[in-house]
PDB file of C-alpha atoms in Angstrom:
ATOM      1  CA  MET A   1      29.698  28.775   3.966  1.00  0.00           C
ATOM      2  CA  SER A   2      27.208  28.356   6.684  1.00  0.00           C
ATOM      3  CA  GLY A   3      25.214  30.943   4.996  1.00  0.00           C
ATOM      4  CA  VAL A   4      24.745  28.797   2.175  1.00  0.00           C
ATOM      5  CA  ALA A   5      23.416  26.173   4.402  1.00  0.00           C
ATOM      6  CA  ARG A   6      20.865  28.111   6.325  1.00  0.00           C
ATOM      7  CA  VAL A   7      19.124  28.771   2.529  1.00  0.00           C
ATOM      8  CA  PHE A   8      19.585  24.864   1.435  1.00  0.00           C
ATOM      9  CA  GLY A   9      18.222  23.975   4.891  1.00  0.00           C
ATOM     10  CA  GLY A  10      21.878  22.341   6.024  1.00  0.00           C
ATOM     11  CA  GLU A  11      21.077  23.006   9.800  1.00  0.00           C
ATOM     12  CA  GLU A  12      17.845  20.923   9.468  1.00  0.00           C
ATOM     13  CA  ALA A  13      19.841  18.484   7.475  1.00  0.00           C
ATOM     14  CA  VAL A  14      22.383  17.237   9.565  1.00  0.00           C
ATOM     15  CA  ALA A  15      19.969  17.256  12.485  1.00  0.00           C
ATOM     16  CA  THR A  16      17.612  15.091  10.881  1.00  0.00           C
ATOM     17  CA  VAL A  17      19.362  13.429   8.242  1.00  0.00           C
ATOM     18  CA  ASP A  18      22.997  12.901   9.650  1.00  0.00           C
ATOM     19  CA  THR A  19      22.400  12.567  13.026  1.00  0.00           C
ATOM     20  CA  ARG A  20      19.414  10.192  13.796  1.00  0.00           C
ATOM     21  CA  TYR A  21      21.505   7.440  11.612  1.00  0.00           C
ATOM     22  CA  GLY A  22      24.831   8.470  14.021  1.00  0.00           C
ATOM     23  CA  LEU A  23      22.545   8.201  17.692  1.00  0.00           C
ATOM     24  CA  LEU A  24      22.143   4.659  16.305  1.00  0.00           C
ATOM     25  CA  ALA A  25      25.715   3.734  16.522  1.00  0.00           C
ATOM     26  CA  ASN A  26      26.919   2.700  20.166  1.00  0.00           C
ATOM     27  CA  SER A  27      30.183   3.843  20.094  1.00  0.00           C
ATOM     28  CA  ARG A  28      31.834   6.437  22.391  1.00  0.00           C
ATOM     29  CA  PHE A  29      33.476   7.764  19.020  1.00  0.00           C
ATOM     30  CA  PHE A  30      30.558   8.130  17.021  1.00  0.00           C
ATOM     31  CA  SER A  31      28.493   9.599  20.668  1.00  0.00           C
ATOM     32  CA  GLY A  32      31.391  12.252  20.122  1.00  0.00           C
ATOM     33  CA  ILE A  33      30.493  13.420  16.949  1.00  0.00           C
ATOM     34  CA  PHE A  34      27.152  13.056  17.050  1.00  0.00           C
ATOM     35  CA  PRO A  35      25.954  13.971  20.754  1.00  0.00           C
ATOM     36  CA  GLY A  36      22.372  13.640  21.609  1.00  0.00           C
ATOM     37  CA  ILE A  37      20.509  10.363  23.442  1.00  0.00           C
ATOM     38  CA  HIS A  38      21.410   6.757  21.968  1.00  0.00           C
ATOM     39  CA  THR A  39      18.076   6.414  19.728  1.00  0.00           C
ATOM     40  CA  ASP A  40      16.580   2.684  19.699  1.00  0.00           C
ATOM     41  CA  PRO A  41      16.389   1.291  16.305  1.00  0.00           C
ATOM     42  CA  ALA A  42      12.685  -0.120  16.488  1.00  0.00           C
ATOM     43  CA  THR A  43      11.731   3.117  18.033  1.00  0.00           C
ATOM     44  CA  LEU A  44      13.457   5.163  15.118  1.00  0.00           C
ATOM     45  CA  PHE A  45      11.748   3.203  12.254  1.00  0.00           C
ATOM     46  CA  GLU A  46       8.394   2.945  13.765  1.00  0.00           C
ATOM     47  CA  LEU A  47       8.388  -0.469  14.953  1.00  0.00           C
ATOM     48  CA  ASP A  48       7.370   0.147  17.942  1.00  0.00           C
ATOM     49  CA  GLY A  49       6.249   2.727  20.508  1.00  0.00           C
ATOM     50  CA  TRP A  50       2.042   1.790  20.926  1.00  0.00           C
ATOM     51  CA  LYS A  51       0.555   1.213  24.541  1.00  0.00           C
ATOM     52  CA  GLY A  52      -1.282  -2.019  23.682  1.00  0.00           C
ATOM     53  CA  LEU A  53      -4.796  -2.989  24.842  1.00  0.00           C
ATOM     54  CA  GLU A  54      -5.880  -4.647  28.367  1.00  0.00           C
ATOM     55  CA  LEU A  55      -5.980  -8.200  28.544  1.00  0.00           C
ATOM     56  CA  ARG A  56      -7.752 -10.622  30.350  1.00  0.00           C
ATOM     57  CA  ALA A  57      -6.932 -14.397  31.407  1.00  0.00           C
ATOM     58  CA  ALA A  58      -9.446 -16.592  31.325  1.00  0.00           C
ATOM     59  CA  HIS A  59      -7.890 -19.476  33.571  1.00  0.00           C
ATOM     60  CA  SER A  60      -6.042 -17.557  36.191  1.00  0.00           C
ATOM     61  CA  GLY A  61      -8.419 -14.570  36.038  1.00  0.00           C
ATOM     62  CA  SER A  62      -5.187 -12.018  36.038  1.00  0.00           C
ATOM     63  CA  ILE A  63      -5.682  -8.539  34.064  1.00  0.00           C
ATOM     64  CA  LEU A  64      -2.681  -7.259  32.477  1.00  0.00           C
ATOM     65  CA  ASP A  65      -3.509  -3.653  32.202  1.00  0.00           C
ATOM     66  CA  GLU A  66      -1.462  -3.089  29.372  1.00  0.00           C
ATOM     67  CA  THR A  67       0.302  -5.202  26.802  1.00  0.00           C
ATOM     68  CA  GLY A  68       2.716  -4.206  24.194  1.00  0.00           C
ATOM     69  CA  TYR A  69       2.955  -3.191  20.732  1.00  0.00           C
ATOM     70  CA  LEU A  70       1.694  -6.242  19.244  1.00  0.00           C
ATOM     71  CA  THR A  71      -1.395  -6.424  19.927  1.00  0.00           C
ATOM     72  CA  SER A  72      -3.001  -3.289  19.177  1.00  0.00           C
ATOM     73  CA  LEU A  73      -1.100  -4.568  16.056  1.00  0.00           C
ATOM     74  CA  PHE A  74      -2.711  -7.654  15.843  1.00  0.00           C
ATOM     75  CA  LEU A  75      -5.954  -6.509  16.593  1.00  0.00           C
ATOM     76  CA  LYS A  76      -5.777  -4.200  13.312  1.00  0.00           C
ATOM     77  CA  GLY A  77      -4.991  -7.207  11.529  1.00  0.00           C
ATOM     78  CA  CYS A  78      -7.924  -8.593  12.385  1.00  0.00           C
ATOM     79  CA  SER A  79     -10.557  -5.988  11.796  1.00  0.00           C
ATOM     80  CA  ASP A  80      -8.858  -6.327   7.960  1.00  0.00           C
ATOM     81  CA  LEU A  81     -10.065 -10.412   7.865  1.00  0.00           C
ATOM     82  CA  ARG A  82     -13.246 -11.114   6.385  1.00  0.00           C
ATOM     83  CA  GLY A  83     -15.559 -12.895   8.373  1.00  0.00           C
ATOM     84  CA  GLU A  84     -18.282 -15.488   8.178  1.00  0.00           C
ATOM     85  CA  GLU A  85     -21.526 -14.619   7.957  1.00  0.00           C
ATOM     86  CA  VAL A  86     -23.297 -15.248  11.461  1.00  0.00           C
ATOM     87  CA  ARG A  87     -27.307 -15.010  11.356  1.00  0.00           C
ATOM     88  CA  GLY A  88     -29.753 -13.434  14.044  1.00  0.00           C
ATOM     89  CA  ARG A  89     -31.169 -10.504  15.655  1.00  0.00           C
ATOM     90  CA  ARG A  90     -28.215  -7.486  15.079  1.00  0.00           C
ATOM     91  CA  THR A  91     -28.372  -4.301  17.154  1.00  0.00           C
ATOM     92  CA  GLN A  92     -24.722  -3.420  17.552  1.00  0.00           C
ATOM     93  CA  GLN A  93     -22.305  -5.576  15.412  1.00  0.00           C
ATOM     94  CA  ILE A  94     -19.222  -6.827  17.464  1.00  0.00           C
ATOM     95  CA  ASP A  95     -16.426  -8.525  15.473  1.00  0.00           C
ATOM     96  CA  VAL A  96     -15.173 -11.698  17.531  1.00  0.00           C
ATOM     97  CA  THR A  97     -11.362 -13.140  15.857  1.00  0.00           C
ATOM     98  CA  VAL A  98     -10.779 -16.540  17.097  1.00  0.00           C
ATOM     99  CA  VAL A  99      -7.360 -17.634  16.946  1.00  0.00           C
ATOM    100  CA  ASP A 100      -5.667 -20.642  18.023  1.00  0.00           C
ATOM    101  CA  PHE A 101      -1.855 -21.003  18.435  1.00  0.00           C
ATOM    102  CA  HIS A 102      -0.860 -24.727  17.743  1.00  0.00           C
ATOM    103  CA  HIS A 103       2.676 -24.123  17.724  1.00  0.00           C
ATOM    104  CA  VAL A 104       5.236 -21.979  20.379  1.00  0.00           C
ATOM    105  CA  LEU A 105       7.528 -19.873  18.456  1.00  0.00           C
ATOM    106  CA  ASP A 106      10.945 -19.526  19.688  1.00  0.00           C
ATOM    107  CA  GLU A 107      11.873 -16.775  21.930  1.00  0.00           C
ATOM    108  CA  HIS A 108      14.026 -15.178  19.182  1.00  0.00           C
ATOM    109  CA  MET A 109      12.336 -15.565  15.705  1.00  0.00           C
ATOM    110  CA  HIS A 110      13.335 -13.189  12.499  1.00  0.00           C
ATOM    111  CA  PRO A 111      10.726 -13.069  10.215  1.00  0.00           C
ATOM    112  CA  GLU A 112      10.502 -13.318   6.778  1.00  0.00           C
ATOM    113  CA  ARG A 113      10.452 -10.143   4.385  1.00  0.00           C
ATOM    114  CA  LEU A 114       7.074  -9.607   2.233  1.00  0.00           C
ATOM    115  CA  ASN A 115       7.939  -9.552  -1.130  1.00  0.00           C
ATOM    116  CA  THR A 116       7.334  -5.644  -2.222  1.00  0.00           C
ATOM    117  CA  ALA A 117       8.041  -3.730  -5.164  1.00  0.00           C
ATOM    118  CA  SER A 118      10.694  -1.306  -3.110  1.00  0.00           C
ATOM    119  CA  PRO A 119      13.559  -2.991  -4.623  1.00  0.00           C
ATOM    120  CA  LEU A 120      12.252  -2.233  -8.697  1.00  0.00           C
ATOM    121  CA  VAL A 121      10.992   1.057  -7.882  1.00  0.00           C
ATOM    122  CA  ALA A 122      14.851   1.564  -6.499  1.00  0.00           C
ATOM    123  CA  LEU A 123      16.007   0.777  -9.692  1.00  0.00           C
ATOM    124  CA  ILE A 124      14.566   4.484 -10.981  1.00  0.00           C
ATOM    125  CA  PRO A 125      17.260   6.749  -9.367  1.00  0.00           C
ATOM    126  CA  ILE A 126      19.957   4.303  -9.447  1.00  0.00           C
ATOM    127  CA  THR A 127      19.794   4.481 -13.630  1.00  0.00           C
ATOM    128  CA  VAL A 128      18.831   8.244 -13.169  1.00  0.00           C
ATOM    129  CA  SER A 129      22.104   9.102 -11.031  1.00  0.00           C
ATOM    130  CA  THR A 130      24.645   6.440 -13.057  1.00  0.00           C
ATOM    131  CA  GLY A 131      23.176   8.527 -16.674  1.00  0.00           C
ATOM    132  CA  THR A 132      23.608  11.708 -15.141  1.00  0.00           C
ATOM    133  CA  SER A 133      26.941  10.899 -14.060  1.00  0.00           C
ATOM    134  CA  VAL A 134      28.007   9.400 -17.422  1.00  0.00           C
ATOM    135  CA  ALA A 135      26.611  12.284 -18.943  1.00  0.00           C
ATOM    136  CA  CYS A 136      28.971  14.890 -16.926  1.00  0.00           C
ATOM    137  CA  ALA A 137      31.756  12.440 -17.688  1.00  0.00           C
ATOM    138  CA  CYS A 138      31.161  12.786 -21.579  1.00  0.00           C
ATOM    139  CA  PHE A 139      31.146  16.499 -21.627  1.00  0.00           C
ATOM    140  CA  LYS A 140      34.297  16.319 -19.397  1.00  0.00           C
ATOM    141  CA  ASP A 141      32.135  18.208 -16.015  1.00  0.00           C
ATOM    142  CA  TRP A 142      34.595  17.011 -13.398  1.00  0.00           C
ATOM    143  CA  TYR A 143      32.861  18.694 -10.636  1.00  0.00           C
ATOM    144  CA  SER A 144      29.189  17.695 -11.256  1.00  0.00           C
ATOM    145  CA  PHE A 145      30.285  14.016 -12.477  1.00  0.00           C
ATOM    146  CA  SER A 146      32.179  13.832  -8.488  1.00  0.00           C
ATOM    147  CA  ILE A 147      29.187  14.742  -6.719  1.00  0.00           C
ATOM    148  CA  ILE A 148      26.420  12.745  -8.669  1.00  0.00           C
ATOM    149  CA  LEU A 149      28.978   9.479  -7.920  1.00  0.00           C
ATOM    150  CA  LEU A 150      29.806  10.862  -4.293  1.00  0.00           C
ATOM    151  CA  GLU A 151      25.808  11.283  -4.215  1.00  0.00           C
ATOM    152  CA  THR A 152      25.040   7.604  -5.680  1.00  0.00           C
ATOM    153  CA  ILE A 153      27.759   6.109  -3.283  1.00  0.00           C
ATOM    154  CA  THR A 154      26.578   7.603  -0.442  1.00  0.00           C
ATOM    155  CA  SER A 155      22.785   6.390  -0.744  1.00  0.00           C
ATOM    156  CA  GLY A 156      23.800   3.128  -1.965  1.00  0.00           C
ATOM    157  CA  VAL A 157      25.802   2.315   0.994  1.00  0.00           C
ATOM    158  CA  SER A 158      23.624   3.659   3.588  1.00  0.00           C
ATOM    159  CA  TYR A 159      20.545   2.089   2.255  1.00  0.00           C
ATOM    160  CA  LEU A 160      22.804  -1.077   2.169  1.00  0.00           C
ATOM    161  CA  VAL A 161      23.970  -0.973   5.717  1.00  0.00           C
ATOM    162  CA  ILE A 162      20.591  -0.076   7.196  1.00  0.00           C
ATOM    163  CA  GLY A 163      18.576  -2.644   4.861  1.00  0.00           C
ATOM    164  CA  SER A 164      21.323  -5.054   6.458  1.00  0.00           C
ATOM    165  CA  GLY A 165      19.610  -4.966   9.333  1.00  0.00           C
ATOM    166  CA  LYS A 166      17.226  -8.274  10.905  1.00  0.00           C
ATOM    167  CA  PRO A 167      13.735  -7.577  12.462  1.00  0.00           C
ATOM    168  CA  THR A 168      13.502  -9.896  15.234  1.00  0.00           C
ATOM    169  CA  LEU A 169      11.026 -11.013  16.976  1.00  0.00           C
ATOM    170  CA  THR A 170      10.840 -11.274  21.220  1.00  0.00           C
ATOM    171  CA  HIS A 171       8.776 -12.645  23.449  1.00  0.00           C
ATOM    172  CA  PRO A 172       9.523 -13.882  27.252  1.00  0.00           C
ATOM    173  CA  LYS A 173       9.528 -17.299  28.166  1.00  0.00           C
ATOM    174  CA  ALA A 174       6.622 -19.015  29.870  1.00  0.00           C
ATOM    175  CA  ALA A 175       5.732 -19.515  33.286  1.00  0.00           C
ATOM    176  CA  ASP A 176       4.145 -22.600  33.924  1.00  0.00           C
ATOM    177  CA  CYS A 177       0.594 -22.326  33.648  1.00  0.00           C
ATOM    178  CA  PRO A 178       0.419 -24.130  30.595  1.00  0.00           C
ATOM    179  CA  LEU A 179      -2.822 -22.294  28.734  1.00  0.00           C
ATOM    180  CA  GLY A 180      -2.653 -18.713  28.042  1.00  0.00           C
ATOM    181  CA  ASP A 181      -6.641 -18.276  26.895  1.00  0.00           C
ATOM    182  CA  GLY A 182      -7.365 -14.739  27.119  1.00  0.00           C
ATOM    183  CA  VAL A 183      -9.452 -11.839  25.606  1.00  0.00           C
ATOM    184  CA  LEU A 184      -8.485  -8.491  24.114  1.00  0.00           C
ATOM    185  CA  GLY A 185     -10.518  -5.608  22.420  1.00  0.00           C
ATOM    186  CA  THR A 186     -12.368  -2.716  22.164  1.00  0.00           C
ATOM    187  CA  ASP A 187     -15.670  -2.234  22.284  1.00  0.00           C
ATOM    188  CA  ARG A 188     -16.385  -3.389  18.584  1.00  0.00           C
ATOM    189  CA  GLU A 189     -13.389  -5.913  17.667  1.00  0.00           C
ATOM    190  CA  ILE A 190     -12.946  -8.644  20.104  1.00  0.00           C
ATOM    191  CA  ALA A 191     -10.280 -11.390  19.822  1.00  0.00           C
ATOM    192  CA  VAL A 192     -10.133 -14.715  21.488  1.00  0.00           C
ATOM    193  CA  LEU A 193      -6.592 -15.839  22.353  1.00  0.00           C
ATOM    194  CA  ARG A 194      -6.558 -19.757  22.979  1.00  0.00           C
ATOM    195  CA  GLY A 195      -3.443 -21.811  23.251  1.00  0.00           C
ATOM    196  CA  LEU A 196      -0.190 -22.496  25.246  1.00  0.00           C
ATOM    197  CA  GLU A 197       0.854 -19.381  27.159  1.00  0.00           C
ATOM    198  CA  GLY A 198       4.166 -19.846  25.199  1.00  0.00           C
ATOM    199  CA  ALA A 199       2.365 -19.483  21.865  1.00  0.00           C
ATOM    200  CA  VAL A 200      -0.194 -16.634  23.262  1.00  0.00           C
ATOM    201  CA  ASN A 201       3.069 -14.364  24.142  1.00  0.00           C
ATOM    202  CA  CYS A 202       4.217 -13.580  21.480  1.00  0.00           C
ATOM    203  CA  ILE A 203       1.276 -11.254  20.805  1.00  0.00           C
ATOM    204  CA  THR A 204       0.895 -10.157  24.224  1.00  0.00           C
ATOM    205  CA  ARG A 205       4.081  -9.718  25.490  1.00  0.00           C
ATOM    206  CA  GLY A 206       6.289  -9.770  22.106  1.00  0.00           C
ATOM    207  CA  ARG A 207       8.129  -6.775  20.413  1.00  0.00           C
ATOM    208  CA  PHE A 208       9.833  -6.021  17.096  1.00  0.00           C
ATOM    209  CA  SER A 209      13.217  -5.216  17.284  1.00  0.00           C
ATOM    210  CA  LEU A 210      15.700  -3.847  14.945  1.00  0.00           C
ATOM    211  CA  SER A 211      19.147  -5.271  14.625  1.00  0.00           C
ATOM    212  CA  HIS A 212      22.534  -2.660  13.056  1.00  0.00           C
ATOM    213  CA  HIS A 213      25.371  -2.846  11.733  1.00  0.00           C
ATOM    214  CA  ASP A 214      27.683  -1.046  13.730  1.00  0.00           C
ATOM    215  CA  ASN A 215      29.068   0.668  10.352  1.00  0.00           C
ATOM    216  CA  ILE A 216      25.809   2.885  10.159  1.00  0.00           C
ATOM    217  CA  GLY A 217      27.787   5.693  11.952  1.00  0.00           C
ATOM    218  CA  TRP A 218      30.090   5.786   9.297  1.00  0.00           C
ATOM    219  CA  CYS A 219      27.188   6.493   7.064  1.00  0.00           C
ATOM    220  CA  SER A 220      26.023   9.534   8.738  1.00  0.00           C
ATOM    221  CA  VAL A 221      29.748  10.812   8.557  1.00  0.00           C
ATOM    222  CA  LEU A 222      29.630  10.060   4.776  1.00  0.00           C
ATOM    223  CA  SER A 223      26.201  12.165   4.561  1.00  0.00           C
ATOM    224  CA  MET A 224      28.074  15.140   5.794  1.00  0.00           C
ATOM    225  CA  VAL A 225      31.217  14.396   3.669  1.00  0.00           C
ATOM    226  CA  GLN A 226      28.589  14.827   0.765  1.00  0.00           C
ATOM    227  CA  PHE A 227      26.858  17.604   2.374  1.00  0.00           C
ATOM    228  CA  VAL A 228      30.134  19.371   2.326  1.00  0.00           C
ATOM    229  CA  ALA A 229      31.201  18.315  -0.976  1.00  0.00           C
ATOM    230  CA  GLN A 230      28.087  19.615  -2.198  1.00  0.00           C
ATOM    231  CA  LEU A 231      28.686  23.067  -1.036  1.00  0.00           C
ATOM    232  CA  LEU A 232      32.100  23.582  -2.697  1.00  0.00           C
ATOM    233  CA  LEU A 233      31.736  21.380  -5.665  1.00  0.00           C
ATOM    234  CA  VAL A 234      28.377  21.959  -7.165  1.00  0.00           C
ATOM    235  CA  PRO A 235      29.492  25.499  -7.560  1.00  0.00           C
ATOM    236  CA  GLN A 236      32.417  25.342  -9.838  1.00  0.00           C
ATOM    237  CA  GLY A 237      30.500  22.998 -12.570  1.00  0.00           C
ATOM    238  CA  THR A 238      29.106  24.265 -15.980  1.00  0.00           C
ATOM    239  CA  PRO A 239      25.372  25.204 -16.374  1.00  0.00           C
ATOM    240  CA  PHE A 240      24.635  21.408 -17.906  1.00  0.00           C
ATOM    241  CA  GLY A 241      26.171  19.502 -15.040  1.00  0.00           C
ATOM    242  CA  GLN A 242      24.467  21.536 -12.232  1.00  0.00           C
ATOM    243  CA  SER A 243      21.126  20.969 -14.361  1.00  0.00           C
ATOM    244  CA  LEU A 244      22.052  17.115 -14.509  1.00  0.00           C
ATOM    245  CA  PHE A 245      22.681  17.021 -10.369  1.00  0.00           C
ATOM    246  CA  LEU A 246      19.855  19.084  -9.990  1.00  0.00           C
ATOM    247  CA  ALA A 247      17.789  16.353 -12.061  1.00  0.00           C
ATOM    248  CA  SER A 248      19.530  13.642 -10.115  1.00  0.00           C
ATOM    249  CA  LEU A 249      18.638  15.198  -6.711  1.00  0.00           C
ATOM    250  CA  ALA A 250      15.030  15.507  -7.749  1.00  0.00           C
ATOM    251  CA  VAL A 251      14.532  11.931  -7.932  1.00  0.00           C
ATOM    252  CA  SER A 252      16.182  10.732  -5.153  1.00  0.00           C
ATOM    253  CA  TRP A 253      13.801  13.243  -3.058  1.00  0.00           C
ATOM    254  CA  ALA A 254      11.138  11.981  -4.974  1.00  0.00           C
ATOM    255  CA  TYR A 255      11.999   8.560  -4.078  1.00  0.00           C
ATOM    256  CA  ASN A 256      12.943   9.159  -0.471  1.00  0.00           C
ATOM    257  CA  LEU A 257       9.227  11.191  -0.806  1.00  0.00           C
ATOM    258  CA  TRP A 258       7.787   7.267  -1.885  1.00  0.00           C
ATOM    259  CA  LEU A 259       9.451   5.454   0.714  1.00  0.00           C
ATOM    260  CA  SER A 260       8.182   7.574   3.987  1.00  0.00           C
ATOM    261  CA  ALA A 261       4.726   7.870   2.013  1.00  0.00           C
ATOM    262  CA  LEU A 262       4.593   3.709   2.190  1.00  0.00           C
ATOM    263  CA  ASP A 263       2.118   2.632   5.063  1.00  0.00           C
ATOM    264  CA  LYS A 264       4.604   1.283   7.293  1.00  0.00           C
ATOM    265  CA  GLU A 265       2.054   0.119   9.813  1.00  0.00           C
ATOM    266  CA  LYS A 266       0.652  -1.927   6.888  1.00  0.00           C
ATOM    267  CA  ILE A 267       3.421  -3.725   5.955  1.00  0.00           C
ATOM    268  CA  GLN A 268       3.961  -4.721   9.608  1.00  0.00           C
ATOM    269  CA  ARG A 269       0.728  -6.095  10.038  1.00  0.00           C
ATOM    270  CA  ALA A 270       0.838  -8.010   7.057  1.00  0.00           C
ATOM    271  CA  THR A 271       4.409  -9.333   8.179  1.00  0.00           C
ATOM    272  CA  LEU A 272       2.664 -10.361  11.734  1.00  0.00           C
ATOM    273  CA  MET A 273      -0.075 -12.182  10.469  1.00  0.00           C
ATOM    274  CA  ALA A 274       1.480 -13.675   7.136  1.00  0.00           C
ATOM    275  CA  ARG A 275       4.860 -14.737   8.701  1.00  0.00           C
ATOM    276  CA  VAL A 276       4.526 -14.567  12.245  1.00  0.00           C
ATOM    277  CA  LEU A 277       1.110 -16.043  12.480  1.00  0.00           C
ATOM    278  CA  ARG A 278       1.152 -18.454   9.452  1.00  0.00           C
ATOM    279  CA  GLN A 279       1.269 -21.728  11.817  1.00  0.00           C
ATOM    280  CA  SER A 280      -2.437 -19.950  14.058  1.00  0.00           C
ATOM    281  CA  SER A 281      -5.781 -20.584  12.876  1.00  0.00           C
ATOM    282  CA  LEU A 282      -7.902 -17.543  12.636  1.00  0.00           C
ATOM    283  CA  LYS A 283     -11.685 -16.757  12.039  1.00  0.00           C
ATOM    284  CA  LYS A 284     -13.687 -14.008  12.111  1.00  0.00           C
ATOM    285  CA  TYR A 285     -17.404 -13.866  13.281  1.00  0.00           C
ATOM    286  CA  PRO A 286     -19.318 -10.678  13.325  1.00  0.00           C
ATOM    287  CA  LEU A 287     -22.173 -11.069  16.052  1.00  0.00           C
ATOM    288  CA  GLY A 288     -25.215  -9.104  15.914  1.00  0.00           C
ATOM    289  CA  THR A 289     -25.418  -8.096  20.021  1.00  0.00           C
ATOM    290  CA  ARG A 290     -23.376  -7.959  22.373  1.00  0.00           C
ATOM    291  CA  THR A 291     -25.184 -10.863  24.861  1.00  0.00           C
ATOM    292  CA  SER A 292     -24.646 -13.358  21.810  1.00  0.00           C
ATOM    293  CA  MET A 293     -21.000 -12.097  22.000  1.00  0.00           C
ATOM    294  CA  ALA A 294     -20.129 -11.989  25.665  1.00  0.00           C
ATOM    295  CA  VAL A 295     -22.108 -16.100  25.452  1.00  0.00           C
ATOM    296  CA  TYR A 296     -19.813 -17.420  22.846  1.00  0.00           C
ATOM    297  CA  VAL A 297     -16.688 -16.132  23.946  1.00  0.00           C
ATOM    298  CA  THR A 298     -17.742 -17.957  27.519  1.00  0.00           C
ATOM    299  CA  LEU A 299     -18.231 -20.783  25.410  1.00  0.00           C
ATOM    300  CA  LEU A 300     -15.050 -20.681  23.735  1.00  0.00           C
ATOM    301  CA  LEU A 301     -13.160 -20.176  26.832  1.00  0.00           C
ATOM    302  CA  LYS A 302     -14.680 -22.404  29.497  1.00  0.00           C
ATOM    303  CA  PRO A 303     -16.919 -24.861  27.914  1.00  0.00           C
ATOM    304  CA  GLU A 304     -16.771 -27.148  30.398  1.00  0.00           C
ATOM    305  CA  GLU A 305     -18.340 -24.799  33.007  1.00  0.00           C
ATOM    306  CA  CYS A 306     -20.995 -23.880  30.811  1.00  0.00           C
ATOM    307  CA  CYS A 307     -21.773 -27.328  30.086  1.00  0.00           C
ATOM    308  CA  ILE A 308     -22.269 -28.234  33.613  1.00  0.00           C
ATOM    309  CA  SER A 309     -24.274 -25.313  34.843  1.00  0.00           C
ATOM    310  CA  THR A 310     -26.724 -25.836  31.936  1.00  0.00           C
ATOM    311  CA  THR A 311     -27.625 -29.557  32.888  1.00  0.00           C
TER     312      THR A 311
END
């Protein structure tokens, strides 16, 4: 059986599909079945991992050399915004996005999910698997019927348990400093953050996490049982049943390929901009020179001092 497993990529399947979810289960029992380092769900599902940009505080003068993942995600979201027309000389365009935070978010919040086509597309493999299993039952190919049904149940339970996890945005409680105004960005994109420090913290020091159910370890066990059952039962079926099994397997593979091809970063940016920052004001101004950018940012962050110096 080990030779057949190698032909069908069994070792890779067990290593990449079964054990990665088993490592999410924080349990001694599943640690014995799936040995390895416990994996953070946010890292596994690509909700964290990037290093953020440098933040310069406007009032305290302090510099935060490295911020969190959300600052990079936020700045890329700003680049997608449409800028307002700014007249003037242009040598090197720099986009300046002004963000006014009007609301301090809770230290732990659950952003609402975006409306996507994933649930509708998921009906395709469900319909195909159900149809092929019913066809096998009509032709009394119970081996193929049972393995297709087991595949459907395993995939459905796994997606249900994994999909039940709630994404959570957490950020530390603000210090006594009332204002958290600051600047972050690159040579081409600048973001000016204005508001209370508790509100600005959700971007500069916030991070996404994903809570998961303890039963996620059983999903890996069920996947391993399905893998062994396929090796034993599929050869016992009729050629017609085997062809239906391959058809259902191909559709499921195509659906998983479509899921993996989704732009996760784009979905995260949309969630951040449309759900987390929906009570904030964002305006983008494409400025033509670095001098105009520097003057404009200075006026935004320290208007009183600028007015005194000009008078």
